[in-house]
Amino acid sequence: LPSYMVPAAYVQLASLPLNPNGKLDRKALPAPDEQAWSRRAYEAPQGEVEATLAAIWAELLQLERVGRHDNFFELGGHSLMAVSLIERMRRAGLHTDVRALFLSPTLAAVAAAVGIGSAPVQVPPNLIPEGATTITPEMLTLATLDEEAIAHVLATVPGGAANVQDIYPLAPLQEGILFHHLMEKEGDPYLLPTLCAFSSQEQLERFLAAIQQVIARHDILRTGIAWQSLDQPMQVVRRHAELPFQSVSLDPQHGDIGSQLLAQFGPRHFRIDVSQAPLLRTFAAHDSAQGRWVLLVLAHHLAIDHTTLELLVEEASLIKNGRMEALAPPAPFRNFVAQARLGVSQAEHEAFFRQMLGDIEEPTAPFGLLDVQGDGADIEERSQMLPATLSQAIRQCARSLGVSAASLMHLAWALVLVRTTGRQDVVFGTVLFGRMQGGERADRVLGMFINTLPLRLSIDGRRVDELARQVHRLLTQLLRHEHAPLALAQRCSAVPAQAPLFSSLLNFRYAPRPLDEGEAAQEAHEDDIEEIHSEERTNYPLTLAVDDLGEDFMLTAQVQASVGAERVCALMHTA
């Protein structure tokens, strides 16, 4: 049989469960356990490195044992898990290039790659001493600024030099976000709104106090952006930054309190001064109709990505509940900036993207959408769960091919673009996690890590398994360049400078299901906090997010209303 027809897992049952109509009851089928998945014949790890690595894999993948020929992805591993794996290996003294895991994902092959590849970037220390009242160019080890430029930077900081902990450049995606922020005149698509409800004013105040403590712990949350009169934008870390808070009086007779807060302070019309830290704003109003307080938190993408927002809320909840001892030591965002700036050279980035994109002469614009600087006012959003049987088939296919489910989703999205552009050769943006080569403790650092880079695929009549493996290889190669600026990649194509290289984005995210409804309700009662709304936007006219929920997959399309988000989800479902 061809490999794609071989089942990935085998579960032996005495009989099949049936529903009252005599049909197969799929929901009653047991989930495959560790022994059910098709695996190579077990061979014990050899040597200290393989034994250590096997113990790490077993703990991470929740398996009893791992053999030296077992494949990370066939065992259920994925990209988000790979970040934790690389970090655990680092703690055990096993350093390797993350690409080794994706190119040769067996335990023996990864063990053989330990110590081979690029050496970790040596991050120069911050030389601004605590208590300094002046800052000189020699103190800035990640930035090149003369005294006049430093003076311009210090003028943006309340308290001046005494309140400056560090100054360094922006990471690649931060530069793009700042550009789009400055281009917008009304609203800001990179403000992430989250609405929460609290049972009492006391609970609200405790939560705000906890966020303030998280801000004190992490440098990126005390960071503002300076760009006026500078050759290059800089992020400026304050020693102290207070969380801005505004209490608003709203009347329930005028509508839902949360909706009123969003209408007044939401990203459609509201902007924040990104030169001032923290890049968070909070607004609260009493909801007398429902006997609660509603809090709107605005987080700017310049400092906070999806993972960082989850870590921020996680830390705030631990602090609020008196569990400070459970907090990991904070890690500085400057290490990631150094990794992004000092790791792979510009020349190597350019060579890679010229080879991939050098002969692309026109944009890939599904549905004819070309405006990548829109304000998001005409964007429609819809979500759709994939059928359980399809989700299961995707996972089985990925396991049998030894690739990630993300690779199959990228291939399916390429097929959607082929059908909606009339071209066999397509380019689209893919969101990279940014933490694969983010340096020490990259899995726990708060900050803006994600990056968007182009991926080029050709749907040329080859079999799905061949194309899936090609996509996997391309995504693996892209990891080496996950910190490259998007503007650099676009310049490497032959598309005219005034036109976009692509106008659609695929964001594959790992988002395991939360607690079941009963547990979630109990936890919410104990914590006296409830999240009631959150949203994320980009400047692209067509974005598809694929959320990996552990077993199922959920599609969320954001697209111009004239196209129809439900239509986009249906196309992806069919692909």
PDB file of N, CA, C and O in Angstrom, residues 256-299:
ATOM      1  N   ASP A 256     -25.034  47.256  26.043  1.00  0.00           N
ATOM      2  CA  ASP A 256     -24.080  46.419  26.789  1.00  0.00           C
ATOM      3  C   ASP A 256     -22.837  47.227  27.159  1.00  0.00           C
ATOM      4  O   ASP A 256     -22.277  47.954  26.328  1.00  0.00           O
ATOM      5  N   ILE A 257     -22.402  47.124  28.412  1.00  0.00           N
ATOM      6  CA  ILE A 257     -21.268  47.921  28.900  1.00  0.00           C
ATOM      7  C   ILE A 257     -19.979  47.588  28.145  1.00  0.00           C
ATOM      8  O   ILE A 257     -19.207  48.470  27.762  1.00  0.00           O
ATOM      9  N   GLY A 258     -19.763  46.302  27.901  1.00  0.00           N
ATOM     10  CA  GLY A 258     -18.563  45.917  27.160  1.00  0.00           C
ATOM     11  C   GLY A 258     -18.566  46.492  25.759  1.00  0.00           C
ATOM     12  O   GLY A 258     -17.542  46.977  25.265  1.00  0.00           O
ATOM     13  N   SER A 259     -19.714  46.443  25.098  1.00  0.00           N
ATOM     14  CA  SER A 259     -19.820  46.999  23.747  1.00  0.00           C
ATOM     15  C   SER A 259     -19.585  48.502  23.755  1.00  0.00           C
ATOM     16  O   SER A 259     -18.972  49.059  22.824  1.00  0.00           O
ATOM     17  N   GLN A 260     -20.066  49.178  24.797  1.00  0.00           N
ATOM     18  CA  GLN A 260     -19.832  50.617  24.900  1.00  0.00           C
ATOM     19  C   GLN A 260     -18.339  50.928  25.077  1.00  0.00           C
ATOM     20  O   GLN A 260     -17.819  51.876  24.481  1.00  0.00           O
ATOM     21  N   LEU A 261     -17.656  50.121  25.893  1.00  0.00           N
ATOM     22  CA  LEU A 261     -16.210  50.323  26.083  1.00  0.00           C
ATOM     23  C   LEU A 261     -15.463  50.133  24.763  1.00  0.00           C
ATOM     24  O   LEU A 261     -14.574  50.919  24.416  1.00  0.00           O
ATOM     25  N   LEU A 262     -15.834  49.083  24.022  1.00  0.00           N
ATOM     26  CA  LEU A 262     -15.178  48.828  22.735  1.00  0.00           C
ATOM     27  C   LEU A 262     -15.470  49.942  21.730  1.00  0.00           C
ATOM     28  O   LEU A 262     -14.595  50.323  20.949  1.00  0.00           O
ATOM     29  N   ALA A 263     -16.708  50.449  21.752  1.00  0.00           N
ATOM     30  CA  ALA A 263     -17.056  51.521  20.819  1.00  0.00           C
ATOM     31  C   ALA A 263     -16.258  52.778  21.108  1.00  0.00           C
ATOM     32  O   ALA A 263     -15.870  53.517  20.190  1.00  0.00           O
ATOM     33  N   GLN A 264     -15.977  53.022  22.380  1.00  0.00           N
ATOM     34  CA  GLN A 264     -15.272  54.247  22.766  1.00  0.00           C
ATOM     35  C   GLN A 264     -13.755  54.107  22.689  1.00  0.00           C
ATOM     36  O   GLN A 264     -13.061  55.046  22.289  1.00  0.00           O
ATOM     37  N   PHE A 265     -13.241  52.924  23.050  1.00  0.00           N
ATOM     38  CA  PHE A 265     -11.785  52.763  23.148  1.00  0.00           C
ATOM     39  C   PHE A 265     -11.251  51.599  22.297  1.00  0.00           C
ATOM     40  O   PHE A 265     -10.079  51.236  22.426  1.00  0.00           O
ATOM     41  N   GLY A 266     -12.069  51.030  21.442  1.00  0.00           N
ATOM     42  CA  GLY A 266     -11.631  49.897  20.629  1.00  0.00           C
ATOM     43  C   GLY A 266     -10.684  50.321  19.523  1.00  0.00           C
ATOM     44  O   GLY A 266     -10.556  51.507  19.192  1.00  0.00           O
ATOM     45  N   PRO A 267      -9.995  49.348  18.903  1.00  0.00           N
ATOM     46  CA  PRO A 267      -8.963  49.645  17.901  1.00  0.00           C
ATOM     47  C   PRO A 267      -9.490  50.221  16.592  1.00  0.00           C
ATOM     48  O   PRO A 267      -8.703  50.681  15.778  1.00  0.00           O
ATOM     49  N   ARG A 268     -10.804  50.213  16.375  1.00  0.00           N
ATOM     50  CA  ARG A 268     -11.333  50.793  15.144  1.00  0.00           C
ATOM     51  C   ARG A 268     -11.055  52.296  15.072  1.00  0.00           C
ATOM     52  O   ARG A 268     -10.799  52.836  14.002  1.00  0.00           O
ATOM     53  N   HIS A 269     -11.107  52.972  16.238  1.00  0.00           N
ATOM     54  CA  HIS A 269     -10.949  54.431  16.244  1.00  0.00           C
ATOM     55  C   HIS A 269      -9.885  54.918  17.224  1.00  0.00           C
ATOM     56  O   HIS A 269      -9.367  56.026  17.081  1.00  0.00           O
ATOM     57  N   PHE A 270      -9.565  54.101  18.234  1.00  0.00           N
ATOM     58  CA  PHE A 270      -8.692  54.551  19.313  1.00  0.00           C
ATOM     59  C   PHE A 270      -7.232  54.207  19.019  1.00  0.00           C
ATOM     60  O   PHE A 270      -6.931  53.169  18.441  1.00  0.00           O
ATOM     61  N   ARG A 271      -6.317  55.081  19.400  1.00  0.00           N
ATOM     62  CA  ARG A 271      -4.883  54.847  19.271  1.00  0.00           C
ATOM     63  C   ARG A 271      -4.206  55.144  20.601  1.00  0.00           C
ATOM     64  O   ARG A 271      -4.735  55.896  21.424  1.00  0.00           O
ATOM     65  N   ILE A 272      -3.034  54.518  20.816  1.00  0.00           N
ATOM     66  CA  ILE A 272      -2.250  54.841  21.998  1.00  0.00           C
ATOM     67  C   ILE A 272      -0.906  55.406  21.550  1.00  0.00           C
ATOM     68  O   ILE A 272      -0.460  55.182  20.423  1.00  0.00           O
ATOM     69  N   ASP A 273      -0.273  56.141  22.423  1.00  0.00           N
ATOM     70  CA  ASP A 273       1.048  56.699  22.152  1.00  0.00           C
ATOM     71  C   ASP A 273       2.083  55.609  22.422  1.00  0.00           C
ATOM     72  O   ASP A 273       2.378  55.296  23.578  1.00  0.00           O
ATOM     73  N   VAL A 274       2.633  55.019  21.368  1.00  0.00           N
ATOM     74  CA  VAL A 274       3.536  53.882  21.542  1.00  0.00           C
ATOM     75  C   VAL A 274       4.924  54.305  22.019  1.00  0.00           C
ATOM     76  O   VAL A 274       5.775  53.444  22.276  1.00  0.00           O
ATOM     77  N   SER A 275       5.146  55.606  22.151  1.00  0.00           N
ATOM     78  CA  SER A 275       6.428  56.049  22.704  1.00  0.00           C
ATOM     79  C   SER A 275       6.440  55.931  24.228  1.00  0.00           C
ATOM     80  O   SER A 275       7.496  56.034  24.859  1.00  0.00           O
ATOM     81  N   GLN A 276       5.256  55.714  24.811  1.00  0.00           N
ATOM     82  CA  GLN A 276       5.150  55.673  26.267  1.00  0.00           C
ATOM     83  C   GLN A 276       4.856  54.260  26.768  1.00  0.00           C
ATOM     84  O   GLN A 276       3.974  53.568  26.256  1.00  0.00           O
ATOM     85  N   ALA A 277       5.635  53.849  27.765  1.00  0.00           N
ATOM     86  CA  ALA A 277       5.460  52.517  28.352  1.00  0.00           C
ATOM     87  C   ALA A 277       4.508  52.591  29.548  1.00  0.00           C
ATOM     88  O   ALA A 277       4.404  53.629  30.205  1.00  0.00           O
ATOM     89  N   PRO A 278       3.818  51.464  29.805  1.00  0.00           N
ATOM     90  CA  PRO A 278       3.804  50.221  29.029  1.00  0.00           C
ATOM     91  C   PRO A 278       2.871  50.339  27.828  1.00  0.00           C
ATOM     92  O   PRO A 278       2.028  51.239  27.787  1.00  0.00           O
ATOM     93  N   LEU A 279       3.022  49.434  26.868  1.00  0.00           N
ATOM     94  CA  LEU A 279       2.143  49.444  25.700  1.00  0.00           C
ATOM     95  C   LEU A 279       0.864  48.666  26.013  1.00  0.00           C
ATOM     96  O   LEU A 279       0.411  47.806  25.265  1.00  0.00           O
ATOM     97  N   LEU A 280       0.311  49.003  27.157  1.00  0.00           N
ATOM     98  CA  LEU A 280      -0.945  48.466  27.663  1.00  0.00           C
ATOM     99  C   LEU A 280      -1.801  49.634  28.140  1.00  0.00           C
ATOM    100  O   LEU A 280      -1.272  50.598  28.705  1.00  0.00           O
ATOM    101  N   ARG A 281      -3.109  49.538  27.924  1.00  0.00           N
ATOM    102  CA  ARG A 281      -4.033  50.531  28.458  1.00  0.00           C
ATOM    103  C   ARG A 281      -5.234  49.786  29.030  1.00  0.00           C
ATOM    104  O   ARG A 281      -5.676  48.772  28.479  1.00  0.00           O
ATOM    105  N   THR A 282      -5.781  50.286  30.134  1.00  0.00           N
ATOM    106  CA  THR A 282      -6.926  49.624  30.761  1.00  0.00           C
ATOM    107  C   THR A 282      -8.036  50.630  31.038  1.00  0.00           C
ATOM    108  O   THR A 282      -7.775  51.757  31.465  1.00  0.00           O
ATOM    109  N   PHE A 283      -9.271  50.203  30.789  1.00  0.00           N
ATOM    110  CA  PHE A 283     -10.456  51.026  31.008  1.00  0.00           C
ATOM    111  C   PHE A 283     -11.505  50.144  31.685  1.00  0.00           C
ATOM    112  O   PHE A 283     -11.723  49.004  31.271  1.00  0.00           O
ATOM    113  N   ALA A 284     -12.171  50.676  32.702  1.00  0.00           N
ATOM    114  CA  ALA A 284     -13.162  49.882  33.420  1.00  0.00           C
ATOM    115  C   ALA A 284     -14.436  50.683  33.631  1.00  0.00           C
ATOM    116  O   ALA A 284     -14.413  51.919  33.728  1.00  0.00           O
ATOM    117  N   ALA A 285     -15.547  49.966  33.684  1.00  0.00           N
ATOM    118  CA  ALA A 285     -16.842  50.590  33.951  1.00  0.00           C
ATOM    119  C   ALA A 285     -17.685  49.632  34.782  1.00  0.00           C
ATOM    120  O   ALA A 285     -17.602  48.408  34.618  1.00  0.00           O
ATOM    121  N   HIS A 286     -18.502  50.197  35.663  1.00  0.00           N
ATOM    122  CA  HIS A 286     -19.392  49.376  36.475  1.00  0.00           C
ATOM    123  C   HIS A 286     -20.629  49.030  35.662  1.00  0.00           C
ATOM    124  O   HIS A 286     -21.245  49.905  35.039  1.00  0.00           O
ATOM    125  N   ASP A 287     -20.968  47.749  35.649  1.00  0.00           N
ATOM    126  CA  ASP A 287     -22.149  47.270  34.935  1.00  0.00           C
ATOM    127  C   ASP A 287     -23.236  47.000  35.978  1.00  0.00           C
ATOM    128  O   ASP A 287     -23.355  45.895  36.512  1.00  0.00           O
ATOM    129  N   SER A 288     -24.021  48.035  36.277  1.00  0.00           N
ATOM    130  CA  SER A 288     -25.027  47.915  37.343  1.00  0.00           C
ATOM    131  C   SER A 288     -26.131  46.939  36.964  1.00  0.00           C
ATOM    132  O   SER A 288     -26.741  46.306  37.841  1.00  0.00           O
ATOM    133  N   ALA A 289     -26.388  46.783  35.665  1.00  0.00           N
ATOM    134  CA  ALA A 289     -27.458  45.876  35.229  1.00  0.00           C
ATOM    135  C   ALA A 289     -27.132  44.426  35.559  1.00  0.00           C
ATOM    136  O   ALA A 289     -28.032  43.638  35.863  1.00  0.00           O
ATOM    137  N   GLN A 290     -25.835  44.044  35.495  1.00  0.00           N
ATOM    138  CA  GLN A 290     -25.445  42.659  35.756  1.00  0.00           C
ATOM    139  C   GLN A 290     -24.644  42.507  37.044  1.00  0.00           C
ATOM    140  O   GLN A 290     -24.123  41.419  37.333  1.00  0.00           O
ATOM    141  N   GLY A 291     -24.492  43.602  37.786  1.00  0.00           N
ATOM    142  CA  GLY A 291     -23.813  43.529  39.069  1.00  0.00           C
ATOM    143  C   GLY A 291     -22.359  43.120  38.963  1.00  0.00           C
ATOM    144  O   GLY A 291     -21.896  42.250  39.717  1.00  0.00           O
ATOM    145  N   ARG A 292     -21.633  43.723  38.062  1.00  0.00           N
ATOM    146  CA  ARG A 292     -20.233  43.369  37.854  1.00  0.00           C
ATOM    147  C   ARG A 292     -19.452  44.572  37.345  1.00  0.00           C
ATOM    148  O   ARG A 292     -20.018  45.615  37.016  1.00  0.00           O
ATOM    149  N   TRP A 293     -18.126  44.418  37.288  1.00  0.00           N
ATOM    150  CA  TRP A 293     -17.239  45.412  36.686  1.00  0.00           C
ATOM    151  C   TRP A 293     -16.667  44.825  35.394  1.00  0.00           C
ATOM    152  O   TRP A 293     -16.299  43.653  35.347  1.00  0.00           O
ATOM    153  N   VAL A 294     -16.614  45.649  34.361  1.00  0.00           N
ATOM    154  CA  VAL A 294     -16.093  45.213  33.069  1.00  0.00           C
ATOM    155  C   VAL A 294     -14.792  45.970  32.791  1.00  0.00           C
ATOM    156  O   VAL A 294     -14.744  47.202  32.896  1.00  0.00           O
ATOM    157  N   LEU A 295     -13.761  45.214  32.451  1.00  0.00           N
ATOM    158  CA  LEU A 295     -12.438  45.788  32.178  1.00  0.00           C
ATOM    159  C   LEU A 295     -12.064  45.557  30.725  1.00  0.00           C
ATOM    160  O   LEU A 295     -12.163  44.432  30.223  1.00  0.00           O
ATOM    161  N   LEU A 296     -11.645  46.616  30.052  1.00  0.00           N
ATOM    162  CA  LEU A 296     -11.095  46.512  28.693  1.00  0.00           C
ATOM    163  C   LEU A 296      -9.583  46.679  28.781  1.00  0.00           C
ATOM    164  O   LEU A 296      -9.097  47.702  29.268  1.00  0.00           O
ATOM    165  N   VAL A 297      -8.848  45.671  28.330  1.00  0.00           N
ATOM    166  CA  VAL A 297      -7.386  45.731  28.276  1.00  0.00           C
ATOM    167  C   VAL A 297      -6.977  45.849  26.810  1.00  0.00           C
ATOM    168  O   VAL A 297      -7.361  45.021  25.981  1.00  0.00           O
ATOM    169  N   LEU A 298      -6.214  46.892  26.494  1.00  0.00           N
ATOM    170  CA  LEU A 298      -5.662  47.065  25.155  1.00  0.00           C
ATOM    171  C   LEU A 298      -4.170  46.772  25.219  1.00  0.00           C
ATOM    172  O   LEU A 298      -3.432  47.416  25.964  1.00  0.00           O
ATOM    173  N   ALA A 299      -3.728  45.780  24.459  1.00  0.00           N
ATOM    174  CA  ALA A 299      -2.308  45.416  24.400  1.00  0.00           C
ATOM    175  C   ALA A 299      -1.813  45.649  22.984  1.00  0.00           C
ATOM    176  O   ALA A 299      -2.465  45.235  22.021  1.00  0.00           O
TER     177      ALA A 299
END
